[in-house]
Short mmCIF file of C-alpha atoms in Angstrom, two decimals:
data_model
loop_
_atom_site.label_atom_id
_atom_site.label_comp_id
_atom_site.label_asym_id
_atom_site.label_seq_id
_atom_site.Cartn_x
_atom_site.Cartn_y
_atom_site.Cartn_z
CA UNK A 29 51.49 36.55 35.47
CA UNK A 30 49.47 33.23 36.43
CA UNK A 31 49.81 32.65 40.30
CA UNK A 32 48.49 28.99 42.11
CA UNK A 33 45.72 30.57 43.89
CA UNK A 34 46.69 27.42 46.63
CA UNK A 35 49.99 28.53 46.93
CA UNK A 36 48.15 32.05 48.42
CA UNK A 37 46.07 29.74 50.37
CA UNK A 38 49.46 28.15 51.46
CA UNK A 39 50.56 31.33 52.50
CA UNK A 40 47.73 32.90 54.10
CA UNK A 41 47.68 29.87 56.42
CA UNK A 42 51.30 30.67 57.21
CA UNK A 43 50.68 34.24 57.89
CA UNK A 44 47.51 33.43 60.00
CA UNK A 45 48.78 30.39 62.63
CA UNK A 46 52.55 32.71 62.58
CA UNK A 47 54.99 30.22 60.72
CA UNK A 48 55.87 27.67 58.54
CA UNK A 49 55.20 24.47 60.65
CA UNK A 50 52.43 25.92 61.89
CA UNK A 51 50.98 26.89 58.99
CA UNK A 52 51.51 23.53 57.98
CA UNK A 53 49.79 21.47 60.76
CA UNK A 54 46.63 23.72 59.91
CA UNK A 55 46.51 22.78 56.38
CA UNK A 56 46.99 18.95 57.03
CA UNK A 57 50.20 19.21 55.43
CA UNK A 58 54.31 18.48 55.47
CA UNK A 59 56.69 21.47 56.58
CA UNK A 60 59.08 20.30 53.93
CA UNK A 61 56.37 20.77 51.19
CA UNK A 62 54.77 24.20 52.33
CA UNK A 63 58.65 25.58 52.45
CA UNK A 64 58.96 24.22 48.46
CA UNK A 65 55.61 25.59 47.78
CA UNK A 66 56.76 29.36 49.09
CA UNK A 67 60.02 28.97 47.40
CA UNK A 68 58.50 28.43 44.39
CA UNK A 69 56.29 31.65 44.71
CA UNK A 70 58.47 33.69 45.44
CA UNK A 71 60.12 32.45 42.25
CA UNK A 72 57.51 33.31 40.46
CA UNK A 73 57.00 36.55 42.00
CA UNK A 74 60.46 36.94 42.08
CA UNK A 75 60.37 39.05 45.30
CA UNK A 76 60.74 37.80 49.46
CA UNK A 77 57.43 36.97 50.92
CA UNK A 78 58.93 37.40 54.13
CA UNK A 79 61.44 39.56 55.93
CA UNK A 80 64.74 38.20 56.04
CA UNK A 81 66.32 36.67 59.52
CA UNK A 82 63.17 37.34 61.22
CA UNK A 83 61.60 35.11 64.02
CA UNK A 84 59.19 34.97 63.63
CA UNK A 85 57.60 34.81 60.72
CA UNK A 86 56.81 38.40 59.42
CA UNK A 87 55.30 38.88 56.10
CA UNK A 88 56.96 41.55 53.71
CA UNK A 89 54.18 44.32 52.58
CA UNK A 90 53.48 42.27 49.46
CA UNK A 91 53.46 39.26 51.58
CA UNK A 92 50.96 40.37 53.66
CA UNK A 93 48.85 41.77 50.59
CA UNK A 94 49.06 38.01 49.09
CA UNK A 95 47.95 36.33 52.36
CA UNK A 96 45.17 38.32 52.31
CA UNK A 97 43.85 37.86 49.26
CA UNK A 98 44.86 33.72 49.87
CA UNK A 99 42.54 34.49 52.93
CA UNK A 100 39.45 35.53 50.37
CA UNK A 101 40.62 32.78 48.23
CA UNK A 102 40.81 29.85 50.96
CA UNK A 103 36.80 31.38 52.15
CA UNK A 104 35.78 30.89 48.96
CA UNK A 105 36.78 27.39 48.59
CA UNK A 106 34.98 26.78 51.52
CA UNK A 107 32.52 28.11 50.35
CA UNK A 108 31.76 26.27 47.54
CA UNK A 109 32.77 22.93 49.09
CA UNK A 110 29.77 23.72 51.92
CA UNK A 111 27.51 24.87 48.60
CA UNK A 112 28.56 21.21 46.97
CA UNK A 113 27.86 19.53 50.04
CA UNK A 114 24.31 20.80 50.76
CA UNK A 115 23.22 20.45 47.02
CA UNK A 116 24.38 16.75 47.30
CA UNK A 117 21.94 16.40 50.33
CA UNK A 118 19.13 17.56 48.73
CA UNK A 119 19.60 21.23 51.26
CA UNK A 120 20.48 23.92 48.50
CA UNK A 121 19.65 24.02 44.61
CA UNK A 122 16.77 24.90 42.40
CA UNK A 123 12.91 22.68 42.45
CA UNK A 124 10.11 23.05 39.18
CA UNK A 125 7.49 22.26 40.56
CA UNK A 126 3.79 22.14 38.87
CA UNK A 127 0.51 21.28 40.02
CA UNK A 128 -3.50 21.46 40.03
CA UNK A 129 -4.20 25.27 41.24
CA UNK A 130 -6.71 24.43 44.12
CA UNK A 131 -4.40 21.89 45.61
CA UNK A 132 -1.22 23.87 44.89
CA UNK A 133 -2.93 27.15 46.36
CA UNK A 134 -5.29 25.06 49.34
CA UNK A 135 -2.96 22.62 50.37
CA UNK A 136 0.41 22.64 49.76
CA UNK A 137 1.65 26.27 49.41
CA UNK A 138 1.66 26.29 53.46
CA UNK A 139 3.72 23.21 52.95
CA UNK A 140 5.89 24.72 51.11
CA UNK A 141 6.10 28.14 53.61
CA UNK A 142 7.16 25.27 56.02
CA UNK A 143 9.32 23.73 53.74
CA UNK A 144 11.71 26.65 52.85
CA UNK A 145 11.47 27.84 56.74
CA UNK A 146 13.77 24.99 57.01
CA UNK A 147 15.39 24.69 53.43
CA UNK A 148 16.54 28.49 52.99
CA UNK A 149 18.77 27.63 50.53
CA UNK A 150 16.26 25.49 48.06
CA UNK A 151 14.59 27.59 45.61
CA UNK A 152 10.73 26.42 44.06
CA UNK A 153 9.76 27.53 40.72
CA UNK A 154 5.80 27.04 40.55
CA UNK A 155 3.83 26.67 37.92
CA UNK A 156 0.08 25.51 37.29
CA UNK A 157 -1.69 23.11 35.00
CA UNK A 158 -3.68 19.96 34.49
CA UNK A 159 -2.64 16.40 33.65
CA UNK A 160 -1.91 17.25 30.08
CA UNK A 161 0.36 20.38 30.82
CA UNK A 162 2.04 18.56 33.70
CA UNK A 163 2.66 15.42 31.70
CA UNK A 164 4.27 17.91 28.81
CA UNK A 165 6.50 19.89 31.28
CA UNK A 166 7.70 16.78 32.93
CA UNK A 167 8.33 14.63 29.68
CA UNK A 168 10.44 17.68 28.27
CA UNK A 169 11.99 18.29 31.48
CA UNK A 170 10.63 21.63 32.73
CA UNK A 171 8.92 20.37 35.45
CA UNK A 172 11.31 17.95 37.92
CA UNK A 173 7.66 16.56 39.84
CA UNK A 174 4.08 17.41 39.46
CA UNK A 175 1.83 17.11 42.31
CA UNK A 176 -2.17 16.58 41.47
CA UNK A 177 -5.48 14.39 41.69
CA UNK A 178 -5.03 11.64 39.94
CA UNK A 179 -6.92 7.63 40.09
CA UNK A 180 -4.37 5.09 39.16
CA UNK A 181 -5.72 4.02 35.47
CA UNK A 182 -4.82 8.13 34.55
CA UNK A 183 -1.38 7.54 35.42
CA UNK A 184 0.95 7.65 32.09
CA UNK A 185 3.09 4.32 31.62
CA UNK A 186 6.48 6.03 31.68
CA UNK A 187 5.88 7.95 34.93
CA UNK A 188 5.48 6.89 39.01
CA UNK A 189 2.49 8.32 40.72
CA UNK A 190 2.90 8.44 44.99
CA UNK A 191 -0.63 9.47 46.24
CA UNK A 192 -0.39 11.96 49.18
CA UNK A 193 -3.86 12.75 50.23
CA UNK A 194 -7.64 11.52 49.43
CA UNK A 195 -8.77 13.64 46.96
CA UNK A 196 -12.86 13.19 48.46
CA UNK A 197 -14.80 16.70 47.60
CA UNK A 198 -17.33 18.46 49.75
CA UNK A 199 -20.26 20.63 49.60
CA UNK A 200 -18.63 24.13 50.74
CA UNK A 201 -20.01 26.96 52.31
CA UNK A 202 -19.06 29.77 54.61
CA UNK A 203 -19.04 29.24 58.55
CA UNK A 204 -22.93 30.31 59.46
CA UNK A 205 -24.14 29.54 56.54
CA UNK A 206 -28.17 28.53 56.96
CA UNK A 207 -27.38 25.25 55.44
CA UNK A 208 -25.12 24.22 58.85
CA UNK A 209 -27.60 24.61 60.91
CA UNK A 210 -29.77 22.18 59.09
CA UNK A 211 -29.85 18.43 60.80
CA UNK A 212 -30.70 16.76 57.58
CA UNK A 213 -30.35 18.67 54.16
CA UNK A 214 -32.64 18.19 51.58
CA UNK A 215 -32.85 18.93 47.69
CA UNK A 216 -34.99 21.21 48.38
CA UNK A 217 -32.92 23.22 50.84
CA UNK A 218 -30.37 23.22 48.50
CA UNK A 219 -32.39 24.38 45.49
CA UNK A 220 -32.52 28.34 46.53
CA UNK A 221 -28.65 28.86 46.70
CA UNK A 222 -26.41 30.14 43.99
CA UNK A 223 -23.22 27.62 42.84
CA UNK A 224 -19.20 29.17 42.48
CA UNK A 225 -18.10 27.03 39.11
CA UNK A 226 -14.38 26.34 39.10
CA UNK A 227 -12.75 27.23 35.96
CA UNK A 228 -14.60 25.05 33.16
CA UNK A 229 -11.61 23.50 32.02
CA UNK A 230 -10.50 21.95 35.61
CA UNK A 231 -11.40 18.85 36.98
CA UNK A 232 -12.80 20.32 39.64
CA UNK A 233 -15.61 21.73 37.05
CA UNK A 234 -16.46 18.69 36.32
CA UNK A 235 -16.97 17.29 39.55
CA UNK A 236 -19.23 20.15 40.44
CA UNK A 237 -21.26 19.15 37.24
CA UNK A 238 -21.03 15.36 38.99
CA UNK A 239 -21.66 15.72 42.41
CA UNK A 240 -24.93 17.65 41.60
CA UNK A 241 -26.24 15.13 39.28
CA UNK A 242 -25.67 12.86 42.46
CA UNK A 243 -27.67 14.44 43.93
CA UNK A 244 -30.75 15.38 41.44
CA UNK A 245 -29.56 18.48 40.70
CA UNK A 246 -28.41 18.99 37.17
CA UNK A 247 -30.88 22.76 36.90
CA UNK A 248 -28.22 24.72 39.07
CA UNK A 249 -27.61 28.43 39.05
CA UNK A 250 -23.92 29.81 38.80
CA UNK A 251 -23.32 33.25 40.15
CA UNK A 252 -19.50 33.06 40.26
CA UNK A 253 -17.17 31.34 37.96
CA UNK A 254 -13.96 30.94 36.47
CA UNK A 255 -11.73 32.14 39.45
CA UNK A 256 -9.27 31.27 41.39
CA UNK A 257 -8.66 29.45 44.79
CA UNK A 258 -8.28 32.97 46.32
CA UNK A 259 -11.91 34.49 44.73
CA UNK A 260 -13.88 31.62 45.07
CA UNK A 261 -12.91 31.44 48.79
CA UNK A 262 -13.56 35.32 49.02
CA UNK A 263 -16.91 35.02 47.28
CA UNK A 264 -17.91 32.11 49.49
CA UNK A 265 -17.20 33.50 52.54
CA UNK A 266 -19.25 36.77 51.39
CA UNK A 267 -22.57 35.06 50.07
CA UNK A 268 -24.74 32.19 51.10
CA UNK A 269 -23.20 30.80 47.36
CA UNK A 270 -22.11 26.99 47.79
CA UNK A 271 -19.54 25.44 45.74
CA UNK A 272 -17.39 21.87 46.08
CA UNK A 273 -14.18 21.78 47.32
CA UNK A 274 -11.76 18.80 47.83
CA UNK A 275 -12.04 18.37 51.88
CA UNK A 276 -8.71 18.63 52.19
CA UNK A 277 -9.06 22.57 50.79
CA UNK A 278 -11.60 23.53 52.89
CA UNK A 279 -10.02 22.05 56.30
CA UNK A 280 -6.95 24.19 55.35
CA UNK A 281 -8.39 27.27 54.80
CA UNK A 282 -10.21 27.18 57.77
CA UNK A 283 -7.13 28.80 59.27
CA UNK A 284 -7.70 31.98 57.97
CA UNK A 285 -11.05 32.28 56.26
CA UNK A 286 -13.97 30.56 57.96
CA UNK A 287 -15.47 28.14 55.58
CA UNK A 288 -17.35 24.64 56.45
CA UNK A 289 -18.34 21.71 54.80
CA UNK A 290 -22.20 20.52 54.83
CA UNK A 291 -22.51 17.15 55.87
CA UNK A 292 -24.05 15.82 52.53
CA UNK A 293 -22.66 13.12 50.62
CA UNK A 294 -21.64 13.62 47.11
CA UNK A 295 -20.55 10.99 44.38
CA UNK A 296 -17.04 12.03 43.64
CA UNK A 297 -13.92 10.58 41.45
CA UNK A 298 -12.19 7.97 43.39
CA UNK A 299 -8.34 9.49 43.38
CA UNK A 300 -5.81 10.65 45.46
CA UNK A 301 -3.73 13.67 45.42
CA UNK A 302 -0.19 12.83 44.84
CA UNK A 303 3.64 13.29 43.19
CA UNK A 304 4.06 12.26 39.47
CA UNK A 305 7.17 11.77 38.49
CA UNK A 306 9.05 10.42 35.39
CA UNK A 307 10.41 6.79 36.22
CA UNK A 308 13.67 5.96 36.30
CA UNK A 309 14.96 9.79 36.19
CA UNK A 310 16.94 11.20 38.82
CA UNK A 311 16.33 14.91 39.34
CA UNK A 312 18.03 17.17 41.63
CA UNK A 313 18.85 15.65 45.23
CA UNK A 314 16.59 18.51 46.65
CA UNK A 315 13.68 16.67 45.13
CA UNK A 316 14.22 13.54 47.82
CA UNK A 317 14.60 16.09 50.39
CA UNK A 318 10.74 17.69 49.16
CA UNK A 319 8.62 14.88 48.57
CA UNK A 320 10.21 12.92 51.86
CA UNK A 321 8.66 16.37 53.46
CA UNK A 322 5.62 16.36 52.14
CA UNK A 323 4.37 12.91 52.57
CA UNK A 324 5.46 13.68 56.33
CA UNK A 325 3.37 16.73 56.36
CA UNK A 326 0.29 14.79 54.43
CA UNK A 327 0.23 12.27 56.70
CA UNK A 328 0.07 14.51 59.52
CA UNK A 329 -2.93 16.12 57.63
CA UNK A 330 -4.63 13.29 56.89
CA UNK A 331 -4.83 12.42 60.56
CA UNK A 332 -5.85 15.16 61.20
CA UNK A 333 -8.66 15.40 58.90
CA UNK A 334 -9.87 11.89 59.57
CA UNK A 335 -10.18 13.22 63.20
CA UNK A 336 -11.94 15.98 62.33
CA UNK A 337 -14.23 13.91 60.36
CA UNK A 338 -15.01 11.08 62.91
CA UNK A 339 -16.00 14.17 65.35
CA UNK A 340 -18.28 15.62 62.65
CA UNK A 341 -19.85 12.23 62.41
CA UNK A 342 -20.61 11.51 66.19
CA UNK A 343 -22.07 14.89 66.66
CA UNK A 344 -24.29 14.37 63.71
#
């Protein structure tokens, strides 16, 4: 036996507000039709919902055993309209997200902490990679935005790149390092410490390899290499090792692990850190609701950052 799961709903509004007119006004509808719609299930059922000649209203045992499970049904419904409704503003549903691993794990993993504090009920799926990787995943749909370094000529034709944050790098070095409490650094002050090499196939490898030739020193010695965010900030806040850093990295982690950033200036790429996205597709409305957060947060860092800098400068 098939039963209209609204004609439950029907009826556990009934048994709920105590009769038929009531019942009614609750449901937004016509006495007339909520009396047709519990004759015609108790047709069906082909026993009384309710007792005879009573006023009021009083459910029969396997009226009240329907209402309740119209009750169940009439949450759910509600349910799933308030599920609809938040997925449609962007506040529930499912983000792929990829990115460079020492922006992803410097910058904007706090973001995202922040992020879900406030979004509960949006779920991030992160993964890590390079231009090439992130380019694939988002072409072929595994990825709904990307979120790396980029300059503008390395941004693909079919895809829309919003920059976020300058991407400068920094000599890096833990907080008391000798180096800090130099007033002018030389090469030759330099020339003693050990380097921390980012994985070789990053960016960021290269850029180490760059900013040294900057400054005339292509004979370096690696001690550490190949890790992660998380090592290279543990080995560099053990050792006297330097490494570079975008700023932006080392101005976050200063939160929790003491690092600072020698004022020494380095040739570096000219690019930002920003959202890639594929142009002209629409991914899920939570996707609005994250990058509309994080160029707020960005911002807020960037100002911050350029503050910090400016102070830096005057005291040097």
């Amino acid at each position: 036996m098939k039963i209209d799961s609204e004609h439950l709903e029907i009826l556990a509004a009934i048994v709920e507000k105590g009769g038929l007119t009531e019942g009614a006004e609750a449901l937004g509808k016509s006495q007339p039709s909520v009396s047709r719609s519990m004759a015609l299930l108790e047709d069906r059922i082909g026993m009384p919902l309710f007792e005879p000649g009573r006023r009021p209203l009083r459910p029969t045992e396997l009226g009240a055993s329907l209402a309740r499970l119209g009750g169940r049904i009439r949450s759910a419904n509600q349910e799933a309209s308030l599920l609809v409704r938040r997925f449609r503003q962007g506040l529930a549903g499912r983000l792929r997200v990829g990115g460079s691993p020492i922006f992803m794990d410097g910058v904007v993993a706090s973001m995202v902490a922040e992020f879900q504090t406030r979004h509960a009920d949006v779920q991030i799926d992160q993964s890590y990679g390079y231009l090439d990787s992130l380019e694939t995943g988002l072409r072929n749909g595994g990825l709904d935005l990307a979120i790396l370094p980029l300059h503008p000529s390395q941004v693909p034709q079919d895809m829309e790149f919003a920059p976020l944050l300058s991407g400068n790098n920094v000599i890096a070095c833990r907080a008391g390092h000798p180096l800090t409490r130099a007033r002018a650094i030389t090469l030759a002050d330099i020339a003693p410490y050990a380097w921390i090499a980012p994985p070789q196939n990053s960016p960021l490898y290269r850029d180490l390899l760059r900013a040294l030739k900057s400054i005339g020193q292509e004979d370096f010695r690696v001690n550490f290499s190949g890790g992660m965010l998380a090592s290279i900030q543990s080995v560099l806040a053990g050792s006297d090792a330097l490494t570079v850093l975008p700023y932006s990295v080392v101005f976050m982690s200063r939160r929790t692990i003491p690092l600072e950033a020698l004022p020494l200036k380095i040739d570096h790429p000219d690019r930002q850190l920003g959202l890639l996205t594929v142009a002209d597709r629409q991914g899920p409305p939570a996707v609005a609701q994250f990058i509309s957060f994080l160029r707020a947060e960005c911002e807020r860092l960037q100002a911050r950052m350029d503050h910090d800098q400016q102070v830096t400068r005057r005291r040097g």
